C-alpha positions as a LaTeX table, in Angstrom:
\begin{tabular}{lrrr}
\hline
Residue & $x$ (\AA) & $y$ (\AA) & $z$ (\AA) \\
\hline
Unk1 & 165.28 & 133.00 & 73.56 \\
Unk2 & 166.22 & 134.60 & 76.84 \\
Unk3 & 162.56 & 135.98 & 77.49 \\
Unk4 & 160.93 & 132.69 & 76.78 \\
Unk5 & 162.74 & 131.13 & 79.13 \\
Unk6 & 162.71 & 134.40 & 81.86 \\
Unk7 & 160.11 & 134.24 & 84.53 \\
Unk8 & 158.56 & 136.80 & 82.39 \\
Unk9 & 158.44 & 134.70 & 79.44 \\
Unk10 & 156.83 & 131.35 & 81.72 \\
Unk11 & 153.94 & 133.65 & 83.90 \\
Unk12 & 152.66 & 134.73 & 79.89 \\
Unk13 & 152.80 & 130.92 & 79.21 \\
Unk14 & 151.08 & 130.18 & 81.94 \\
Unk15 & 148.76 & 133.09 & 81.78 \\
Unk16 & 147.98 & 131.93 & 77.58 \\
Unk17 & 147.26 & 128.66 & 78.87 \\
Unk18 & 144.94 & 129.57 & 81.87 \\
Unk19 & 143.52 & 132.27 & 79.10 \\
Unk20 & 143.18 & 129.10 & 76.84 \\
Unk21 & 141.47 & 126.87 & 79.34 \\
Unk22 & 139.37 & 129.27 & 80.23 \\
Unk23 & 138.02 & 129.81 & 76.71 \\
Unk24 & 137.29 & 126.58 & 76.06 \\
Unk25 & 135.17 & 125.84 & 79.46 \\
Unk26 & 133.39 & 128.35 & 78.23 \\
Unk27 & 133.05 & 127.39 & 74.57 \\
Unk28 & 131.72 & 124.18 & 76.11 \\
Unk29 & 129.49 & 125.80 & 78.46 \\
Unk30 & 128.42 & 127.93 & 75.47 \\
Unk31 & 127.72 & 124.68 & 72.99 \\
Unk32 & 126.09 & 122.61 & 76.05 \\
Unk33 & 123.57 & 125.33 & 76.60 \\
Unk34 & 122.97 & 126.02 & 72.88 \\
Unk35 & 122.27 & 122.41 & 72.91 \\
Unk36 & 120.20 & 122.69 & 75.50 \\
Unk37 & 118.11 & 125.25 & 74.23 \\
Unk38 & 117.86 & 123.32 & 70.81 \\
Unk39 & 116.47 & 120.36 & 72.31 \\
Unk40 & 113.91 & 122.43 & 74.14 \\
Unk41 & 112.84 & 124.07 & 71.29 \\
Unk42 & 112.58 & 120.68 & 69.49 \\
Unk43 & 110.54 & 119.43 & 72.00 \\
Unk44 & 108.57 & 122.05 & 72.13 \\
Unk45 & 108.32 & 122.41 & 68.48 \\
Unk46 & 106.99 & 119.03 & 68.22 \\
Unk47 & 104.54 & 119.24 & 71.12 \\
Unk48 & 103.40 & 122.29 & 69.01 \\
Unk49 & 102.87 & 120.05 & 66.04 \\
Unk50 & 101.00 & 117.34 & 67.61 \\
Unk51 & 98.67 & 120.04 & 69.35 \\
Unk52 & 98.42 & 121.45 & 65.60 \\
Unk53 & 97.84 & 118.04 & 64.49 \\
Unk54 & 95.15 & 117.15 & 66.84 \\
Unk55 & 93.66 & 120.34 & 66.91 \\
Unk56 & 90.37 & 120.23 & 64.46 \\
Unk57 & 89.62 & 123.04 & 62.05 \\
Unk58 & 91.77 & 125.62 & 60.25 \\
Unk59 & 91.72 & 127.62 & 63.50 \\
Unk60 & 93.37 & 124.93 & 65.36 \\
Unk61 & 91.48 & 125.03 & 68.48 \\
Unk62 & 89.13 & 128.05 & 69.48 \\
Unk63 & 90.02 & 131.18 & 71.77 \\
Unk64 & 88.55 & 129.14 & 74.79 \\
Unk65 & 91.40 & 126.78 & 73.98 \\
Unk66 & 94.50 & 128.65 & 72.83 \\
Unk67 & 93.70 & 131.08 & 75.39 \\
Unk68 & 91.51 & 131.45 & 78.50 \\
Unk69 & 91.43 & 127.79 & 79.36 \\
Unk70 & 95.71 & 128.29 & 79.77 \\
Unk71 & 95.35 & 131.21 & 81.48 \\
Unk72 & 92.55 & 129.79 & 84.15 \\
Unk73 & 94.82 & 126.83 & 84.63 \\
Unk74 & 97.59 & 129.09 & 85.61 \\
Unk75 & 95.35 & 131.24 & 87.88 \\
Unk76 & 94.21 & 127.60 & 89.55 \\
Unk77 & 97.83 & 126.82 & 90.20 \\
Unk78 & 98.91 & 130.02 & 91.48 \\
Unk79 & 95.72 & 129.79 & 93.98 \\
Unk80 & 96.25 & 126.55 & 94.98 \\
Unk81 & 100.25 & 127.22 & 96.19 \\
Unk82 & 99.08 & 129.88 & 98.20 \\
Unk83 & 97.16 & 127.01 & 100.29 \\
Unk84 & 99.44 & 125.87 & 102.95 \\
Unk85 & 101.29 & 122.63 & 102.07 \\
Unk86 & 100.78 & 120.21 & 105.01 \\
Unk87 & 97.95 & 118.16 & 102.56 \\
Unk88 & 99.66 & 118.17 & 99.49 \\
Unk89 & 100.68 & 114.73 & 99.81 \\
Unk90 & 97.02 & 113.23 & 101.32 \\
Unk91 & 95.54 & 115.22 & 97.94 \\
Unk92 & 98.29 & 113.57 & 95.69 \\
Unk93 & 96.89 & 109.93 & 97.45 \\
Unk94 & 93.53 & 110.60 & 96.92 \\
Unk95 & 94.34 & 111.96 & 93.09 \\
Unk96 & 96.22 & 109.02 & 92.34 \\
Unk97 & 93.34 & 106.66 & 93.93 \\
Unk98 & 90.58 & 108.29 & 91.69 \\
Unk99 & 92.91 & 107.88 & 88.61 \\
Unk100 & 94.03 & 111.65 & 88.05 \\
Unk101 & 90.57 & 113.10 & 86.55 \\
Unk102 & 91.39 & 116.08 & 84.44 \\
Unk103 & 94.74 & 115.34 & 84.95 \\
Unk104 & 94.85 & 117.35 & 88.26 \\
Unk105 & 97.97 & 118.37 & 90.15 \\
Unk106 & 97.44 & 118.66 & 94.17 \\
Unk107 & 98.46 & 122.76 & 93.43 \\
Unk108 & 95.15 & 122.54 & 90.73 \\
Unk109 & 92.68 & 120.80 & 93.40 \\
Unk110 & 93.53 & 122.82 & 96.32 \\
Unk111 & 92.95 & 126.17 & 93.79 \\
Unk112 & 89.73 & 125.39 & 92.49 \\
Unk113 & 88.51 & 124.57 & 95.68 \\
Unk114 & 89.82 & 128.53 & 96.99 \\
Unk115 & 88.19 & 129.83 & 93.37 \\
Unk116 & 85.13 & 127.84 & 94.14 \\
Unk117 & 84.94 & 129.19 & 97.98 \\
Unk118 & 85.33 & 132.22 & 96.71 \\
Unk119 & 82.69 & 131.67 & 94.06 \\
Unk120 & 79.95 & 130.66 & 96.53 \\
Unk121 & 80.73 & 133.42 & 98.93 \\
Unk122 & 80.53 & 135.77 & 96.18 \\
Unk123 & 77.12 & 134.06 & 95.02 \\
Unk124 & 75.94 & 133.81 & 98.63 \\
Unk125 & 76.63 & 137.51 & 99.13 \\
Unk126 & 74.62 & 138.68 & 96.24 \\
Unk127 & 71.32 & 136.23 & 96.67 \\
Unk128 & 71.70 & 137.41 & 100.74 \\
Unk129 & 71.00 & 141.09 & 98.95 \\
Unk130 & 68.68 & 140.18 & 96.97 \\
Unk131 & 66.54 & 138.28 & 99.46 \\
Unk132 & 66.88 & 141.61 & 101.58 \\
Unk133 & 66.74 & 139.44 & 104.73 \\
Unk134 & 69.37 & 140.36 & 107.33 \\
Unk135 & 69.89 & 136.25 & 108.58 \\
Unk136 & 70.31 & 135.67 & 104.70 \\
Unk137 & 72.59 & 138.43 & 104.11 \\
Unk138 & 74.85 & 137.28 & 107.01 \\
Unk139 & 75.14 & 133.64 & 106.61 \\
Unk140 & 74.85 & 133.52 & 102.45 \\
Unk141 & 78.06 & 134.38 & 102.11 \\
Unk142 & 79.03 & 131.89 & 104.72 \\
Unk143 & 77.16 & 128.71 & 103.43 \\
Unk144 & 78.18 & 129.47 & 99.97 \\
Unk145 & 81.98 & 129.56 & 100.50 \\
Unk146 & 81.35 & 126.28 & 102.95 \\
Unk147 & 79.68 & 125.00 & 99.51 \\
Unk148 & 82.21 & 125.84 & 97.34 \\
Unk149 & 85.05 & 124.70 & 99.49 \\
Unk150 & 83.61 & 120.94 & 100.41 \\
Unk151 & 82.44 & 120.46 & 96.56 \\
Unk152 & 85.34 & 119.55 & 94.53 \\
Unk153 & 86.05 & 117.13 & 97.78 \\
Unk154 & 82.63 & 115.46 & 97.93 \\
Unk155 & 82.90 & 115.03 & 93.71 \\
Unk156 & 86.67 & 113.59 & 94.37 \\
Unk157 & 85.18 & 110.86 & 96.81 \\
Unk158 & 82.75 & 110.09 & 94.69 \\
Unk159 & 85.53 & 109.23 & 91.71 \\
Unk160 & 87.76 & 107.05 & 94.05 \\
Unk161 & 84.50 & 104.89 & 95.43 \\
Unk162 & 83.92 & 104.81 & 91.58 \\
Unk163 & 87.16 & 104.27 & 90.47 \\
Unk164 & 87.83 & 101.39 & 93.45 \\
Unk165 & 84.29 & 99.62 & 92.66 \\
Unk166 & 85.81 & 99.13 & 88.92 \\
Unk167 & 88.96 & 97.74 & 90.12 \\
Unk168 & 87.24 & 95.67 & 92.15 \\
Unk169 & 84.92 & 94.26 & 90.22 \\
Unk170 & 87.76 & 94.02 & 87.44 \\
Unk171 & 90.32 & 92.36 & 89.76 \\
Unk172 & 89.00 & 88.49 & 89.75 \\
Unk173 & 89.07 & 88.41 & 85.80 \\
Unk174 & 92.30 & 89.83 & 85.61 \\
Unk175 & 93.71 & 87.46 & 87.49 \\
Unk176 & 92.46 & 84.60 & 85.66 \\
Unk177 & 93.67 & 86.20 & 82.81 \\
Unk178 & 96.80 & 86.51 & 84.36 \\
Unk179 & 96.97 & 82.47 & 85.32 \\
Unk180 & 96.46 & 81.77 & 82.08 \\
Unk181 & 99.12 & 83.67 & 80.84 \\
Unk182 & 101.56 & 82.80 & 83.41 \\
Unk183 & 101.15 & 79.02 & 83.28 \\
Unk184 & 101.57 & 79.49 & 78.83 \\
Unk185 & 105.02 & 80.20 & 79.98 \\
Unk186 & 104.91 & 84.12 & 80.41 \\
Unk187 & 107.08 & 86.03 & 82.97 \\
Unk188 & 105.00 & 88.05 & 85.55 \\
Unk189 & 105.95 & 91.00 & 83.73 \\
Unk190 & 105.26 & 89.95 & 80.48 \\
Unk191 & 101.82 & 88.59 & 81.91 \\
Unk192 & 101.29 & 91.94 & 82.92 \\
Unk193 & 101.80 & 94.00 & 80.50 \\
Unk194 & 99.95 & 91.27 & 78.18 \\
Unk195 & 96.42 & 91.75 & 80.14 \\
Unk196 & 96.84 & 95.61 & 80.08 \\
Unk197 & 97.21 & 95.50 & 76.27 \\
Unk198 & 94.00 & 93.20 & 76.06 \\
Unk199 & 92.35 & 94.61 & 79.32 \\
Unk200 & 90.34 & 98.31 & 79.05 \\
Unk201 & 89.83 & 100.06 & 82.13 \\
Unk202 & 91.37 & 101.32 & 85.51 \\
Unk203 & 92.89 & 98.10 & 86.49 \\
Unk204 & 94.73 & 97.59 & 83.13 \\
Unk205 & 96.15 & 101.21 & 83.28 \\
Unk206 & 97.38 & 100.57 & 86.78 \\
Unk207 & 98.42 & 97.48 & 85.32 \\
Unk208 & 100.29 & 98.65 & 82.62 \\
Unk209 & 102.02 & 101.33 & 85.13 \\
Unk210 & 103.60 & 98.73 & 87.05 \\
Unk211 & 105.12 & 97.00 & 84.29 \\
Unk212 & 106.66 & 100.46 & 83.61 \\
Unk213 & 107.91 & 101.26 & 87.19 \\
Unk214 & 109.57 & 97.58 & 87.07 \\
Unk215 & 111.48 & 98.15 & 83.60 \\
Unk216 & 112.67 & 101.59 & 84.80 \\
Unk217 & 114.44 & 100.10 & 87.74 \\
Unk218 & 112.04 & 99.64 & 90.64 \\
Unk219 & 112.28 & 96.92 & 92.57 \\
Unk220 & 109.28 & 94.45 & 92.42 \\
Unk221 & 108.04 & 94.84 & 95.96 \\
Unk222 & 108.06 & 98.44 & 95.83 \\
Unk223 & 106.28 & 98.80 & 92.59 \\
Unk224 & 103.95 & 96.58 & 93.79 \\
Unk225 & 103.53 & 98.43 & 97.19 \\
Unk226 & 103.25 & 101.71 & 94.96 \\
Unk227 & 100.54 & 99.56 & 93.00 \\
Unk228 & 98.82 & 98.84 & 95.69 \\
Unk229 & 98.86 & 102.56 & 97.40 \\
Unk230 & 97.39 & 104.13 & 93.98 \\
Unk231 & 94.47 & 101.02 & 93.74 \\
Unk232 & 93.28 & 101.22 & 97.66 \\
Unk233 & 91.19 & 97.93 & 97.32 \\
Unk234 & 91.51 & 95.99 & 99.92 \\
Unk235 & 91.56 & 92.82 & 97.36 \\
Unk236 & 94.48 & 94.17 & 95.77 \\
Unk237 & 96.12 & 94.95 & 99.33 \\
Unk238 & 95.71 & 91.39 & 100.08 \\
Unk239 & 96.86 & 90.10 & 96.62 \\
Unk240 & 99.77 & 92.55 & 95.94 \\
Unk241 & 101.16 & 91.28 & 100.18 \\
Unk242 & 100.41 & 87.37 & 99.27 \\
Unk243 & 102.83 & 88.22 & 95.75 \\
Unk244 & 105.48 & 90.32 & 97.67 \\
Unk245 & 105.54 & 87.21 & 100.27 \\
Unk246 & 105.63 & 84.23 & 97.45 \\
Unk247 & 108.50 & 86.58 & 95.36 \\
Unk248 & 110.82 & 86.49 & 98.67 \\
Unk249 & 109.86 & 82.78 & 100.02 \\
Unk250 & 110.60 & 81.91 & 96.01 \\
Unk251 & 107.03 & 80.44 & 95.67 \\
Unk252 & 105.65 & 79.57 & 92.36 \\
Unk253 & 103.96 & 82.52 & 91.10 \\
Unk254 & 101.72 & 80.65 & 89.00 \\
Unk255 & 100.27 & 78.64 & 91.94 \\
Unk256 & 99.78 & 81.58 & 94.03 \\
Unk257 & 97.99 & 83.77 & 90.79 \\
Unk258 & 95.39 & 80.48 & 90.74 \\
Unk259 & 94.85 & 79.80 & 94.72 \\
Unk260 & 94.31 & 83.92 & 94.92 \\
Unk261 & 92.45 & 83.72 & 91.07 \\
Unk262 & 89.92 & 81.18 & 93.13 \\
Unk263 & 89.72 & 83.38 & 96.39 \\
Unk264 & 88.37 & 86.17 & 94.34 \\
Unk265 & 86.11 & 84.36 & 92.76 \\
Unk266 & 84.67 & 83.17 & 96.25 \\
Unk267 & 84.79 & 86.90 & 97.41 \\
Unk268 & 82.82 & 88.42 & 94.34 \\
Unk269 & 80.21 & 85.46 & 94.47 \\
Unk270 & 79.59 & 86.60 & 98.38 \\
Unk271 & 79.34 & 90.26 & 97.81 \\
Unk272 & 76.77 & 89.47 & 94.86 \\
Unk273 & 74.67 & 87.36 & 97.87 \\
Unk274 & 74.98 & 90.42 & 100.66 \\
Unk275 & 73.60 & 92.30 & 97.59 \\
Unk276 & 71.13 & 90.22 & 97.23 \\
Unk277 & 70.33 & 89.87 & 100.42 \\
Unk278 & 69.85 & 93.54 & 100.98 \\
Unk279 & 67.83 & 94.08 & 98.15 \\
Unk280 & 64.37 & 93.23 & 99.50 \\
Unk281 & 64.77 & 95.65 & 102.35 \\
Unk282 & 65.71 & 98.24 & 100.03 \\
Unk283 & 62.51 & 97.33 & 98.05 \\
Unk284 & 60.20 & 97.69 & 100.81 \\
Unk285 & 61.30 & 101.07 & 101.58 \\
Unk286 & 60.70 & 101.75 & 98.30 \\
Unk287 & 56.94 & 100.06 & 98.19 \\
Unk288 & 56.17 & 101.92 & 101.43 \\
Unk289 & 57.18 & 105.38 & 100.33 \\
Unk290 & 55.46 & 105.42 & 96.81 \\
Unk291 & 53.99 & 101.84 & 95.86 \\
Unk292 & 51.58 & 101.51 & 98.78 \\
Unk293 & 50.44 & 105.01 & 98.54 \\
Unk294 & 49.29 & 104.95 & 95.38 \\
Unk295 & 47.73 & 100.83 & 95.53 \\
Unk296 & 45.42 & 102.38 & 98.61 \\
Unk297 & 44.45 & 105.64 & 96.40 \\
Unk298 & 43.78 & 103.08 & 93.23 \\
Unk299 & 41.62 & 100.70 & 95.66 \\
Unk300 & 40.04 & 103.17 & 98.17 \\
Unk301 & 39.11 & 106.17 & 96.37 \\
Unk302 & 36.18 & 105.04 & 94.57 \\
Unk303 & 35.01 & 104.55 & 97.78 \\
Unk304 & 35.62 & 106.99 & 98.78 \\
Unk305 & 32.52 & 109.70 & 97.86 \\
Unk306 & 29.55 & 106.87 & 99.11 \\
Unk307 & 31.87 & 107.04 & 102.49 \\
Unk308 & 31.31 & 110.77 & 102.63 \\
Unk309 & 27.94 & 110.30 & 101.34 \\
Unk310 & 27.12 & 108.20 & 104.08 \\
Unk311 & 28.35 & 109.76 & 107.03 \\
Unk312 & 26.95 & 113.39 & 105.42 \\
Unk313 & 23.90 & 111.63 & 105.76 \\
Unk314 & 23.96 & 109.78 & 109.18 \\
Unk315 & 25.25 & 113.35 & 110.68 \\
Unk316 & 21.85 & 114.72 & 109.30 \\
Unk317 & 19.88 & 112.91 & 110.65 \\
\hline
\end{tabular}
């Protein structure tokens, strides 16, 4: 009884104890990261079976699939973080605007356009050789890797002008769909996420992305802004800052979905007359170039022999 009391007897109490706590901070730490490692292996035991699952054939995919395409993605990525970083988040614009094709990262883009530079210079190098001219051999190499580097940027363009010209066109029957909705008795949200489960296309996935930005906890404006940012149409500009104005004035949103519903209208009904209007100039380009040509052959060239005939004959005479 004397030692448990001691000061000998209270530092091993108090060493147990510490001992004790100690062992179960780590027991916990233990469990948390066994739990941990379970739930990783669940989820990637079920992303597993739903590759399985969509996977056709008893192979489950080919060798292409299971294994080079992985292992080229990887190379990509590794490429594209040895570019320097200062455009990473103009790429990740421009990605979002053409709707993520191929579901690229801004590390993916910038490393196919180094493999592809290095593809060109590579296939400028050898057809320089083989043309066994010494201009060619210099600046093959040169024009191929300039190739190869401005491609994947030229075909990105191209997918947000496409991308933007759906949305577009898209955006003025959305919106009446989106009146109609509203003025049923739907909340904007609801409205929403109503016309992106009818709605196929761009503007129904961006649509439908908003909706989920809002219920996560994003304030309205900003998920509009962020709505806005990923479109890049000036319509939408216009219609997403009329919306953030009416939401903080307290304006009906079902007045402002019709007056802006009506402006669209008026918009698409112009650009289908500049169209229009354009079209004939277009046409006689067109009717110059390869209509004309061949009208004069169809007309003129049975003519044309007697013509020679006759001044074969006045220049013999």
């Amino acid at each position: 009884m004397d030692l448990l009391f001691s000061p000998i007897g209270a530092a091993i109490a108090v060493g147990l104890a510490v001992l004790a706590l100690v062992l179960a901070a780590r027991s916990n730490r233990t469990s948390r990261a066994l739990e941990d490692r379970m739930e990783s292996y669940v989820a990637r035991d079920a992303e597993h079976q739903a590759a399985q699952a969509s996977a056709p054939g008893e192979l489950r995919g080919s060798l292409y699939e299971r294994a080079i395409l992985p292992g080229a993605h990887r190379f990509v990525q590794a490429l594209g973080r040895l570019a320097p970083g200062a455009n990473v988040g103009h790429i990740q614009q421009k990605l979002n605007v053409a709707g993520r094709p191929g579901n690229l990262s801004p590390a993916d883009f910038l490393g196919l356009r180094i493999l592809l530079a290095a593809a060109g210079l590579g296939l400028g190098y050898f057809y320089g050789q083989a043309a066994a001219n010494p201009r060619m051999a210099l600046f093959g190499p040169l024009i191929g890797a300039v190739v190869g580097f401005m491609a994947p940027n030229y075909w990105l363009q191209s997918r947000m002008r496409q991308r933007q010209d759906v949305i577009q066109r898209a955006l003025p029957d959305a919106l009446d769909m989106l009146t109609v909705c509203v003025e049923a008795g739907l909340a904007f949200e609801s409205a929403l996420q109503r016309v992106g489960q009818q709605w196929k296309g761009a503007l129904s996935d961006e649509f439908s992305r908003l909706v989920a930005e809002i219920r996560l906890g994003v304030a309205r404006g900003q998920a509009l802004r962020r709505f806005s940012e990923r479109c890049d149409v000036p319509d939408v500009s216009s219609f997403v800052a009329i919306l953030i104005q009416a939401d903080s004035m307290g304006t009906s949103i079902a007045h402002v979905l019709q007056s802006q519903s009506e402006q669209m209208r008026v918009l698409r009904r112009q650009r289908a007359e500049e169209k229009a209007n354009k079209a004939p100039i277009k046409m006689l380009v067109a009717m110059m170039l390869f209509i004309f040509p061949a009208l004069f052959i169809v007309i003129l060239g049975p003519a044309v022999p007697k013509i020679v005939e006759a001044f074969s004959g006045i220049s013999g005479k």
